[in-house]
CSV table of C-alpha atoms in Angstrom, one decimal:
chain,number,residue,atom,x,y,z
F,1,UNK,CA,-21.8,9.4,12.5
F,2,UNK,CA,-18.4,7.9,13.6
F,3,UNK,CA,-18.6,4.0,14.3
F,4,UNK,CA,-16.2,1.1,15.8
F,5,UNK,CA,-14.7,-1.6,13.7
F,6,UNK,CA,-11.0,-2.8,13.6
F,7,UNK,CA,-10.6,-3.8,10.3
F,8,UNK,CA,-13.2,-1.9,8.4
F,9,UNK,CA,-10.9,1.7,9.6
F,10,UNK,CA,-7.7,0.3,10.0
F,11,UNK,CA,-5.2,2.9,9.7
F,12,UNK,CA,-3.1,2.3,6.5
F,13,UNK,CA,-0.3,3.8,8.3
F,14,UNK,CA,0.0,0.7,11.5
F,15,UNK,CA,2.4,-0.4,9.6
F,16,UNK,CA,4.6,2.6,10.7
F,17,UNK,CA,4.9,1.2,14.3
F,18,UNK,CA,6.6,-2.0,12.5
F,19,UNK,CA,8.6,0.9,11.2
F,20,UNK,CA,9.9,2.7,14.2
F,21,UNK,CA,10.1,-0.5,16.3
F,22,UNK,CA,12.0,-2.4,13.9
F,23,UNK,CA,14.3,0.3,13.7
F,24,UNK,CA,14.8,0.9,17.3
F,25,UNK,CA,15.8,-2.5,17.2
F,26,UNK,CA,18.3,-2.6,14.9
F,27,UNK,CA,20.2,0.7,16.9
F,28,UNK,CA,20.2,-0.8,19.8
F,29,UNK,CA,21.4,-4.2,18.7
F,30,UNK,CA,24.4,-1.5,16.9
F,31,UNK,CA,24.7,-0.1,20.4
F,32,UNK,CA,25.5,-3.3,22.3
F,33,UNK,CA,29.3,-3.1,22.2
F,34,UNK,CA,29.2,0.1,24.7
F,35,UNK,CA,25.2,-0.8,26.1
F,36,UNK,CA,25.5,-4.5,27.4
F,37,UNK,CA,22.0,-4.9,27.2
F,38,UNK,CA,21.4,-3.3,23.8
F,39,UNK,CA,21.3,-6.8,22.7
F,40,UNK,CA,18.5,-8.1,24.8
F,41,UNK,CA,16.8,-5.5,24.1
F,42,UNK,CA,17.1,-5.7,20.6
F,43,UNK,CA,16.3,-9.2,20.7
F,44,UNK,CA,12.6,-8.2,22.3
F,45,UNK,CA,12.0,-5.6,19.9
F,46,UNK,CA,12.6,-7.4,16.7
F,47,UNK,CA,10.4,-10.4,18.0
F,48,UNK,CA,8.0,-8.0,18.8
F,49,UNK,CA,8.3,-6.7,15.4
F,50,UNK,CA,7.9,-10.1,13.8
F,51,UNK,CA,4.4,-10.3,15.8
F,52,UNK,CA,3.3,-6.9,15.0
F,53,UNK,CA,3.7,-7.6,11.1
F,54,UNK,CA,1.7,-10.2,10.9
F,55,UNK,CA,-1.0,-9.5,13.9
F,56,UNK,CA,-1.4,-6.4,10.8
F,57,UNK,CA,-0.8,-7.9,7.6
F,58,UNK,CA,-3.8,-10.0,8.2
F,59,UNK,CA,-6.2,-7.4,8.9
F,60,UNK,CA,-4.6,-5.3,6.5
F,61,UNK,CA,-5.0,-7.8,3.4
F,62,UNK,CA,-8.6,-9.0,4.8
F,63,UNK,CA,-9.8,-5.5,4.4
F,64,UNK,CA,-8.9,-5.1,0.8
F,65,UNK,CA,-11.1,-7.8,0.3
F,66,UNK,CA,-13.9,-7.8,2.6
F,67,UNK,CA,-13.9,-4.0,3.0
F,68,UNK,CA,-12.8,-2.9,0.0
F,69,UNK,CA,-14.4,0.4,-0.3
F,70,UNK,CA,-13.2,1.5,2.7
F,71,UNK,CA,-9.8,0.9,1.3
F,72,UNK,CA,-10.1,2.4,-2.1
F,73,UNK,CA,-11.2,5.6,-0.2
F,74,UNK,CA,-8.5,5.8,1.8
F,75,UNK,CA,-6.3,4.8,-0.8
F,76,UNK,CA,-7.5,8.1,-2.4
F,77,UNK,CA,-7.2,10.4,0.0
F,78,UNK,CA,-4.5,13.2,-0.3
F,79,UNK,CA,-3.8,12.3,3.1
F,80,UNK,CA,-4.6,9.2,4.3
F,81,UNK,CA,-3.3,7.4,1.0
F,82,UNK,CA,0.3,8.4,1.3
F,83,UNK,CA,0.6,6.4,4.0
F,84,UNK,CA,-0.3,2.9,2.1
F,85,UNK,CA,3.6,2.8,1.1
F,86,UNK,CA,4.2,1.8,5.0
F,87,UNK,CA,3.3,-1.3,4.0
F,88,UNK,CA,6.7,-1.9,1.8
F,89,UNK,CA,8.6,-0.4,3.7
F,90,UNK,CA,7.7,-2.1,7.2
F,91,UNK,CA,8.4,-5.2,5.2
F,92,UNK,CA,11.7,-4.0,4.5
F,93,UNK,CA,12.3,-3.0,8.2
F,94,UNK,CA,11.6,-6.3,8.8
F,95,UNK,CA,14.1,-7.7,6.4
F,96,UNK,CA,16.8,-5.5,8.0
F,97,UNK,CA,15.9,-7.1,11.6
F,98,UNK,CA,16.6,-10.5,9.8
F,99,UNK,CA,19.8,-9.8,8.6
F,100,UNK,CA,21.2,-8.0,11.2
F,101,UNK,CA,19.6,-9.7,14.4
F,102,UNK,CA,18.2,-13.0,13.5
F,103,UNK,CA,20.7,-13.8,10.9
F,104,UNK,CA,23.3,-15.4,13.6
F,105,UNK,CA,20.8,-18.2,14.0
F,106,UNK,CA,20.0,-19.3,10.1
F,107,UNK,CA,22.0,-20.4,7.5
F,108,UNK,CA,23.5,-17.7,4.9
F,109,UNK,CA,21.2,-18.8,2.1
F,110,UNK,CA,18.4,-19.3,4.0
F,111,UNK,CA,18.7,-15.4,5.1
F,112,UNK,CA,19.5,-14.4,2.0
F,113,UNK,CA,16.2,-16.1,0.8
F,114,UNK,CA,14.4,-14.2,3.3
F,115,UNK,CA,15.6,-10.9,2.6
F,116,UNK,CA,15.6,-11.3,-0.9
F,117,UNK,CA,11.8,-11.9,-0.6
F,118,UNK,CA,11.1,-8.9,1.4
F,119,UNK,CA,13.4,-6.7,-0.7
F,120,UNK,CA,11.3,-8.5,-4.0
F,121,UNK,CA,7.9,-7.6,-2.1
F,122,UNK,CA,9.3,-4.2,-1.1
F,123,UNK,CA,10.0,-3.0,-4.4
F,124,UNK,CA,7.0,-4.1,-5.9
F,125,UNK,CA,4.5,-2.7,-3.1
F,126,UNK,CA,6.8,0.9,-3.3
F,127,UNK,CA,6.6,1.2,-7.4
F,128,UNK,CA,3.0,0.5,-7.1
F,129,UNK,CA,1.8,3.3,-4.8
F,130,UNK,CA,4.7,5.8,-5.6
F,131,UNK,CA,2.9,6.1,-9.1
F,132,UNK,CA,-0.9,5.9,-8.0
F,133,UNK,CA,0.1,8.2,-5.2
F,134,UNK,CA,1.4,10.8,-7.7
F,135,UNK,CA,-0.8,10.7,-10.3
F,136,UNK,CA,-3.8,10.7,-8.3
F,137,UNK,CA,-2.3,13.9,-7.5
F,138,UNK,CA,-1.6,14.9,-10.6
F,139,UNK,CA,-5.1,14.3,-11.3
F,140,UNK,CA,-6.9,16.0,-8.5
F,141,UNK,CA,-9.0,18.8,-10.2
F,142,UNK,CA,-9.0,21.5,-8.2
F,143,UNK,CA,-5.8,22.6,-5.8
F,144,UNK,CA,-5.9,21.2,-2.6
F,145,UNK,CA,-6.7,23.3,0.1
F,146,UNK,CA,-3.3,23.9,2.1
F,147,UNK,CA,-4.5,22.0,5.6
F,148,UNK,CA,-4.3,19.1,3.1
F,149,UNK,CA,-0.6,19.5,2.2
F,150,UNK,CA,1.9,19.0,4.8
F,151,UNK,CA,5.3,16.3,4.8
F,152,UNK,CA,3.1,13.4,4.7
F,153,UNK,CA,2.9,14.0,0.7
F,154,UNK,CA,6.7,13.1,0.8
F,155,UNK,CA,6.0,9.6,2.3
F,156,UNK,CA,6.4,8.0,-1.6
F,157,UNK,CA,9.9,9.8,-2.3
F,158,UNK,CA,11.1,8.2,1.5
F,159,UNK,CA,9.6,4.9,0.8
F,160,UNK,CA,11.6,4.5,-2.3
F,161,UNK,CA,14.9,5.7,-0.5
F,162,UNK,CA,14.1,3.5,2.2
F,163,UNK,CA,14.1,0.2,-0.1
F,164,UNK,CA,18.2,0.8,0.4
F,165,UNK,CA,17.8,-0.4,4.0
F,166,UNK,CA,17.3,-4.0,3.2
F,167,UNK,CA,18.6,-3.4,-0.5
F,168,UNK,CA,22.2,-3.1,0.4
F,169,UNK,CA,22.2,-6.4,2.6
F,170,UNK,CA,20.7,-8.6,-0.1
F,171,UNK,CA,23.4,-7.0,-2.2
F,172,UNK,CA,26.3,-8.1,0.1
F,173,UNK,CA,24.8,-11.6,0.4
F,174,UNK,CA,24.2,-11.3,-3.1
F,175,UNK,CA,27.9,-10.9,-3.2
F,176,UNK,CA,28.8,-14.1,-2.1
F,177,UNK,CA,26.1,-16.5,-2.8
F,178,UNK,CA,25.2,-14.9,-6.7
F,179,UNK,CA,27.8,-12.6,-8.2
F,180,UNK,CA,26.3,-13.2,-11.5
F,181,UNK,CA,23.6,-10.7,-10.2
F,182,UNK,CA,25.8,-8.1,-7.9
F,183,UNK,CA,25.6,-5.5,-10.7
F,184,UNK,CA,21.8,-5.5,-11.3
F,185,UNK,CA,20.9,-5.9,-7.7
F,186,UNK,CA,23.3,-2.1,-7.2
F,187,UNK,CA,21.7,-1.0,-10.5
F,188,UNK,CA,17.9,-1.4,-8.9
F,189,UNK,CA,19.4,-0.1,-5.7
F,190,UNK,CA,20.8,3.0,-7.3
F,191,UNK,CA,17.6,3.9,-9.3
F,192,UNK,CA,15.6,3.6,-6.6
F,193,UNK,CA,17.1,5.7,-4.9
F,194,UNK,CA,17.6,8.0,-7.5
F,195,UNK,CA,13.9,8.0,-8.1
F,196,UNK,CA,13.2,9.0,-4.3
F,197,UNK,CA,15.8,11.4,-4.0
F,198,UNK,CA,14.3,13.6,-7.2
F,199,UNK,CA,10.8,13.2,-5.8
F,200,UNK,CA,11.5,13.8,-2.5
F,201,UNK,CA,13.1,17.5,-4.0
F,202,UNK,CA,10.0,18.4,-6.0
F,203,UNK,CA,7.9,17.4,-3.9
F,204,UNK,CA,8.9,18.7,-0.4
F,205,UNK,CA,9.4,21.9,-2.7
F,206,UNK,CA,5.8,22.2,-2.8
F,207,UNK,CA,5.5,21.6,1.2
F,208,UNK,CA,8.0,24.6,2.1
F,209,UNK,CA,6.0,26.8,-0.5
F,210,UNK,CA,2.5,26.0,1.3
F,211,UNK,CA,4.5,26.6,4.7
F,212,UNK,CA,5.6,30.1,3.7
F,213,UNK,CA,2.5,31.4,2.2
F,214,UNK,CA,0.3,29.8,5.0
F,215,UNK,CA,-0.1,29.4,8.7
F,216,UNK,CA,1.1,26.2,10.2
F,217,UNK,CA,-1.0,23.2,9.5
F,218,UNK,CA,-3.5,21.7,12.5
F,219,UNK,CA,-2.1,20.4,15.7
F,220,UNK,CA,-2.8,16.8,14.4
F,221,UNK,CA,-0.7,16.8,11.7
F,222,UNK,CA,2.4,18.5,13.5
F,223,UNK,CA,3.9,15.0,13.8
F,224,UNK,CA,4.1,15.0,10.2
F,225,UNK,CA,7.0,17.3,9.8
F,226,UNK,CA,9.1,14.3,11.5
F,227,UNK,CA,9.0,12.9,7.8
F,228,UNK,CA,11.1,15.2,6.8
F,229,UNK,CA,13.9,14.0,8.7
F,230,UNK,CA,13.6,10.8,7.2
F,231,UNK,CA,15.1,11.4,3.7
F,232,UNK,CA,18.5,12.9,5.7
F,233,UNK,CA,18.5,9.3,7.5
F,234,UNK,CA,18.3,7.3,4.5
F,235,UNK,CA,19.8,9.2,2.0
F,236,UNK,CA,23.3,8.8,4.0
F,237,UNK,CA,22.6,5.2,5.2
F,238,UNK,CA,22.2,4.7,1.2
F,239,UNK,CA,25.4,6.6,0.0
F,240,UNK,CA,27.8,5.1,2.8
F,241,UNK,CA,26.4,1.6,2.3
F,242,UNK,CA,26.1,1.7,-1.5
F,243,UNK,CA,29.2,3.5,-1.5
F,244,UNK,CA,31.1,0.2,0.6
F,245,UNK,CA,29.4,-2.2,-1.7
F,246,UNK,CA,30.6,-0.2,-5.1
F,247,UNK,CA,34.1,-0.6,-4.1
F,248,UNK,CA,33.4,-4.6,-3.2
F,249,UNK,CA,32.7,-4.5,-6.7
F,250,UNK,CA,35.5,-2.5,-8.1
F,251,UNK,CA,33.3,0.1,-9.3
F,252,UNK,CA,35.1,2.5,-6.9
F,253,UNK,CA,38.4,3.0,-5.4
F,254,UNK,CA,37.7,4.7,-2.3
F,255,UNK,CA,34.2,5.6,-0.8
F,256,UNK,CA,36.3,9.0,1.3
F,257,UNK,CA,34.2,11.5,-0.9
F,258,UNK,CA,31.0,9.2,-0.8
F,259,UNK,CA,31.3,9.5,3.2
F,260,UNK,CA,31.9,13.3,2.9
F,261,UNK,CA,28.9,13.7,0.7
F,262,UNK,CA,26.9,12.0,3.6
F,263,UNK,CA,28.3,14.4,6.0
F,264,UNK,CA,27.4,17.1,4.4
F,265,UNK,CA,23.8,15.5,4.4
F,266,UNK,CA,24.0,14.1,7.9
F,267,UNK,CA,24.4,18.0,9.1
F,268,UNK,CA,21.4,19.1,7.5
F,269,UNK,CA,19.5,16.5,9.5
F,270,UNK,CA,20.7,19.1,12.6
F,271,UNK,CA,18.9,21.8,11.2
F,272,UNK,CA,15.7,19.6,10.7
F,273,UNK,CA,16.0,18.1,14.5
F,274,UNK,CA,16.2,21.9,16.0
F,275,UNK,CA,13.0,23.1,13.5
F,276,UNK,CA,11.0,19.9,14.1
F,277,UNK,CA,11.5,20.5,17.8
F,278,UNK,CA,10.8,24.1,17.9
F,279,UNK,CA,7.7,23.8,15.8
F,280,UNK,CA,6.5,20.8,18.3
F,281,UNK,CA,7.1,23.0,21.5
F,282,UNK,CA,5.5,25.7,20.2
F,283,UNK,CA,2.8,24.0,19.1
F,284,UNK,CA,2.6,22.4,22.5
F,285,UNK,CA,3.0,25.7,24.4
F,286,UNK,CA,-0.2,26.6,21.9
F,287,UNK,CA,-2.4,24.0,22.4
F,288,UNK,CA,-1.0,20.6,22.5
F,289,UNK,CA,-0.4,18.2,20.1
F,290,UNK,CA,-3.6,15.0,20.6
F,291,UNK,CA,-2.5,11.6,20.4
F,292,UNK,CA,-2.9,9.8,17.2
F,293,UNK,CA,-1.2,7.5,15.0
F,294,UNK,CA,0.3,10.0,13.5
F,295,UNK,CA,2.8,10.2,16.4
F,296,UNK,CA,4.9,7.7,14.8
F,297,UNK,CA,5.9,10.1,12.2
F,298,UNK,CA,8.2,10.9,14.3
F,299,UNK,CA,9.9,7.6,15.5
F,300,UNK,CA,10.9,6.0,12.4
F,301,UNK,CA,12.2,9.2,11.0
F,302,UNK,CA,14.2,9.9,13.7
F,303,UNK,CA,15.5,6.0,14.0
F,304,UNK,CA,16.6,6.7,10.3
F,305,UNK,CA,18.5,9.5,11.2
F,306,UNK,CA,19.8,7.7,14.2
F,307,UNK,CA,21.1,4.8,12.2
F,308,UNK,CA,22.7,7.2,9.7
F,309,UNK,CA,24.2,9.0,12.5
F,310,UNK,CA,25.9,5.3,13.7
F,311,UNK,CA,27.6,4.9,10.1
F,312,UNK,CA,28.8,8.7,10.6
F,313,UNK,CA,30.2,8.0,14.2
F,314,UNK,CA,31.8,5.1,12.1
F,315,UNK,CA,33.2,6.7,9.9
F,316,UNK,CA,34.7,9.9,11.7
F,317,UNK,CA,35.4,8.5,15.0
F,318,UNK,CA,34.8,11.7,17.1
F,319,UNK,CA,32.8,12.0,20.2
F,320,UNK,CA,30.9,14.7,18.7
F,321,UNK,CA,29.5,12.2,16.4
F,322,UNK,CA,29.3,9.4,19.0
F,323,UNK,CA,27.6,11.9,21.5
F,324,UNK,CA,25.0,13.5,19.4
F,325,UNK,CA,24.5,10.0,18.4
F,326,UNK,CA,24.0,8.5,22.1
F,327,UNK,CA,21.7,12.0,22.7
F,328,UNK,CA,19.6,10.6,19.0
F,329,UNK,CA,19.0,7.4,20.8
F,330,UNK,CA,17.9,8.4,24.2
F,331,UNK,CA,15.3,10.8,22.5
F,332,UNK,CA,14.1,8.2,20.2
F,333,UNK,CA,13.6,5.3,23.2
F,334,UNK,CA,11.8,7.6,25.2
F,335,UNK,CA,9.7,9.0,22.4
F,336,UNK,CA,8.7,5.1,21.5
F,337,UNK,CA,8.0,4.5,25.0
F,338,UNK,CA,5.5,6.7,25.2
F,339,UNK,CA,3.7,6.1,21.7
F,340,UNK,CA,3.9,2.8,21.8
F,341,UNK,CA,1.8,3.1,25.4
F,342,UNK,CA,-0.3,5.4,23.9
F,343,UNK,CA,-1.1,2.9,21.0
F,344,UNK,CA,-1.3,-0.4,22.9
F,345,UNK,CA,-3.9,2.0,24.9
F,346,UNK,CA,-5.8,3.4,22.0
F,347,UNK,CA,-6.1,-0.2,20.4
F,348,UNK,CA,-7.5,-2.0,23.2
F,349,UNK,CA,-9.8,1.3,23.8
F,350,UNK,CA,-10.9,1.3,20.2
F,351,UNK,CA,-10.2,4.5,19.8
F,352,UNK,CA,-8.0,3.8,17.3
F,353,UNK,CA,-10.3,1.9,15.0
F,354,UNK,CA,-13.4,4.3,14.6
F,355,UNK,CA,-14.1,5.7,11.4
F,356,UNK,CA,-17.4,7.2,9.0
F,357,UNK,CA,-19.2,5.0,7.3
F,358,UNK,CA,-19.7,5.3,3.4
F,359,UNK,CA,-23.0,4.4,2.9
F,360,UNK,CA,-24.5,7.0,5.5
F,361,UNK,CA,-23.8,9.7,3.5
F,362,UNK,CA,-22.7,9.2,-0.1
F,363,UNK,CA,-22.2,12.8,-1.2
F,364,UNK,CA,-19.5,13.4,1.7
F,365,UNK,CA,-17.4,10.3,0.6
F,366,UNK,CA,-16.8,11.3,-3.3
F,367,UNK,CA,-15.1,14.4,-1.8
F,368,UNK,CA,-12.0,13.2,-0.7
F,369,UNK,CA,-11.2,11.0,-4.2
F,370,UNK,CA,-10.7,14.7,-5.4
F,371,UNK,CA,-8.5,16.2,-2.8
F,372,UNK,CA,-12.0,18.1,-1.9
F,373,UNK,CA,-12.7,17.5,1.7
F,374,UNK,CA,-13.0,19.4,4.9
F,375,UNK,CA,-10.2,18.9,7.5
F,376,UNK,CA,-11.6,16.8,10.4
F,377,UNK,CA,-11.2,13.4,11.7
F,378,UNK,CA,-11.5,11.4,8.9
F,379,UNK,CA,-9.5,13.3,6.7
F,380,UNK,CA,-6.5,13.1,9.6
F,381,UNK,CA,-2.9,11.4,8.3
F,382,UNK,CA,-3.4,8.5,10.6
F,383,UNK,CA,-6.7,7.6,12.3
């Protein structure tokens, strides 16, 4: 029996609209030199953004502790509780909005406070869930069955990749205003990274095997594969930036190779644009693909790889890069336009806040802790 209640099944994953949005905001704010109203628009979006995150952190916090069961199931979930690490990271996003939009009306320290609070928070919120995420796989009894494993089990690896969006600002700032603390501020950086880049291997190895020995996962979770695209995105937004900010420091004398590395990367993202959009069409052509939350799997990934694709155009000025770049952006504002519609409708529908309860039938819910449950509506990525 499936009932209505907006904090009691709020998605763990709203956070990913923060996400995408806050993203979208920061390219077109980049865009504004050649899109005069890139920064208006940018402007909206990241006030908008600054709404969002709190209209649901609230809800978000209040159901830990006024619905914590709830929580704790989703939590352990092999689906759903990937997507707790959106938290973080759309506190992050928001950082990144601050220092790059907001920043020209506060003070240097008082931004650097800011950030520096949401990187702090960031890191803390990531650790937690990258290790209860994996070892409550490593824990799971029995295999999962393989509609359970799809890119959303990469979501940990990203989040801690994606701590280098609002890490490598705080470090700059942390340049001028504490350079007593430069070197440990690129130390955390770097490890953090590091830690997502390994993970993000091993465990997207274990994705591709599931996809070659089985049929492609249920319409729902298409959006998913967007994930995927995510790592290319950050990854080379981390090695340029960290890159720039090593040589600040004297730790390198050029960052050519660093932005050759990321070029190598940044092509591979081509690859996983054509497969993500082949899979989507035909799965489209098949059937469709419904409407869920999970649709934003495939905004903030592709703003990632958008924003990468701006330091790129950056850095090899050719209108090859600045073209596929412009081509990037007009996808991605599209694409938000019409989940973010789609949202705003589910939300004020309530469609997007129904959910089983526990206590109506107990058995069913001690299935999922184990990785054990059917595929259906409550199991989906994002409800």
């Amino acid at each position: 029996m499936l009932e209505h209640h907006p904090i009691k099944y709020l998605a763990p994953a709203w956070f990913a609209v923060i996400m995408g949005t806050g993203g979208l905001a920061n390219i077109l704010f980049l865009w504004q030199d050649s899109f005069p109203l890139g920064h208006l628009f940018s402007i909206i979006l990241a006030a908008l953004v600054g709404l969002l995150y709190f209209c649901v952190l609230v809800p978000w916090v209040l159901r830990w502790f006024k619905y914590f069961p709830y929580a704790y199931r989703d939590l352990n979930h092999p689906l759903v509780g990937n997507f707790f690490v959106t938290m973080p990271v759309g506190t992050a996003i928001l950082g990144t909005n601050i220092y790059l939009i907001w920043s020209k009306y506060l003070s240097e320290p008082l931004t650097f406070s800011l950030i520096f609070t949401f990187w702090t928070i960031a890191i803390i919120g990531v650790t937690f869930f990258t290790f209860y995420t994996t070892f409550r796989m490593m824990r799971a009894e029995e295999t999962p069955r393989p509609e359970m494993v799809n890119f959303s089990w990469i979501m940990a690896p990203i989040a801690n990749m994606a701590v280098s969006l609002i890490g490598n600002p705080v470090l700059e700032l942390t340049m001028k205003l504490h350079p007593s603390w430069s070197v440990s501020v690129l130390l955390i950086n770097t490890a953090l990274f590091g830690i997502g880049f390994f993970l993000f291997i091993f465990m997207s190895a274990i994705v591709f095997v599931r996809l070659a020995n089985h049929p492609l996962p249920p319409a729902e979770t298409i959006p998913s594969f967007g994930i995927f695209l995510s790592a290319v995105g950050l990854a080379v937004s981390a090695i340029i930036d960290t890159s720039k900010n090593a040589q600040e420091l004297g730790l390198l004398a050029s960052t050519d190779l660093a932005n050759l590395i990321a070029a190598v990367i940044w092509g591979f993202g081509i690859w996983i644009v054509g497969i993500i959009a082949i899979i989507s069409v035909h799965q489209l052509r098949k059937g469709g693909i419904p409407f869920s939350m999970g649709w934003w799997a495939y905004i903030f990934p592709l703003a990632a790889y958008t924003i990468c694709s701006q330091k790129i155009s950056a850095a090899f000025v050719t209108p090859l890069a600045s073209g596929y770049t412009a081509f990037l952006t007009v996808l991605l504002v599209l694409l938000w336009v019409y989940t973010f519609a789609n949202t705003v409708r589910g939300a004020v529908s309530g469609r997007l806040f129904v959910g089983t309860p526990i206590a109506e039938n107990p058995q069913r819910e001690k299935r999922p802790l184990d990785g054990k449950t059917d595929y259906g509506q409550s199991a989906l990525p994002l409800k």
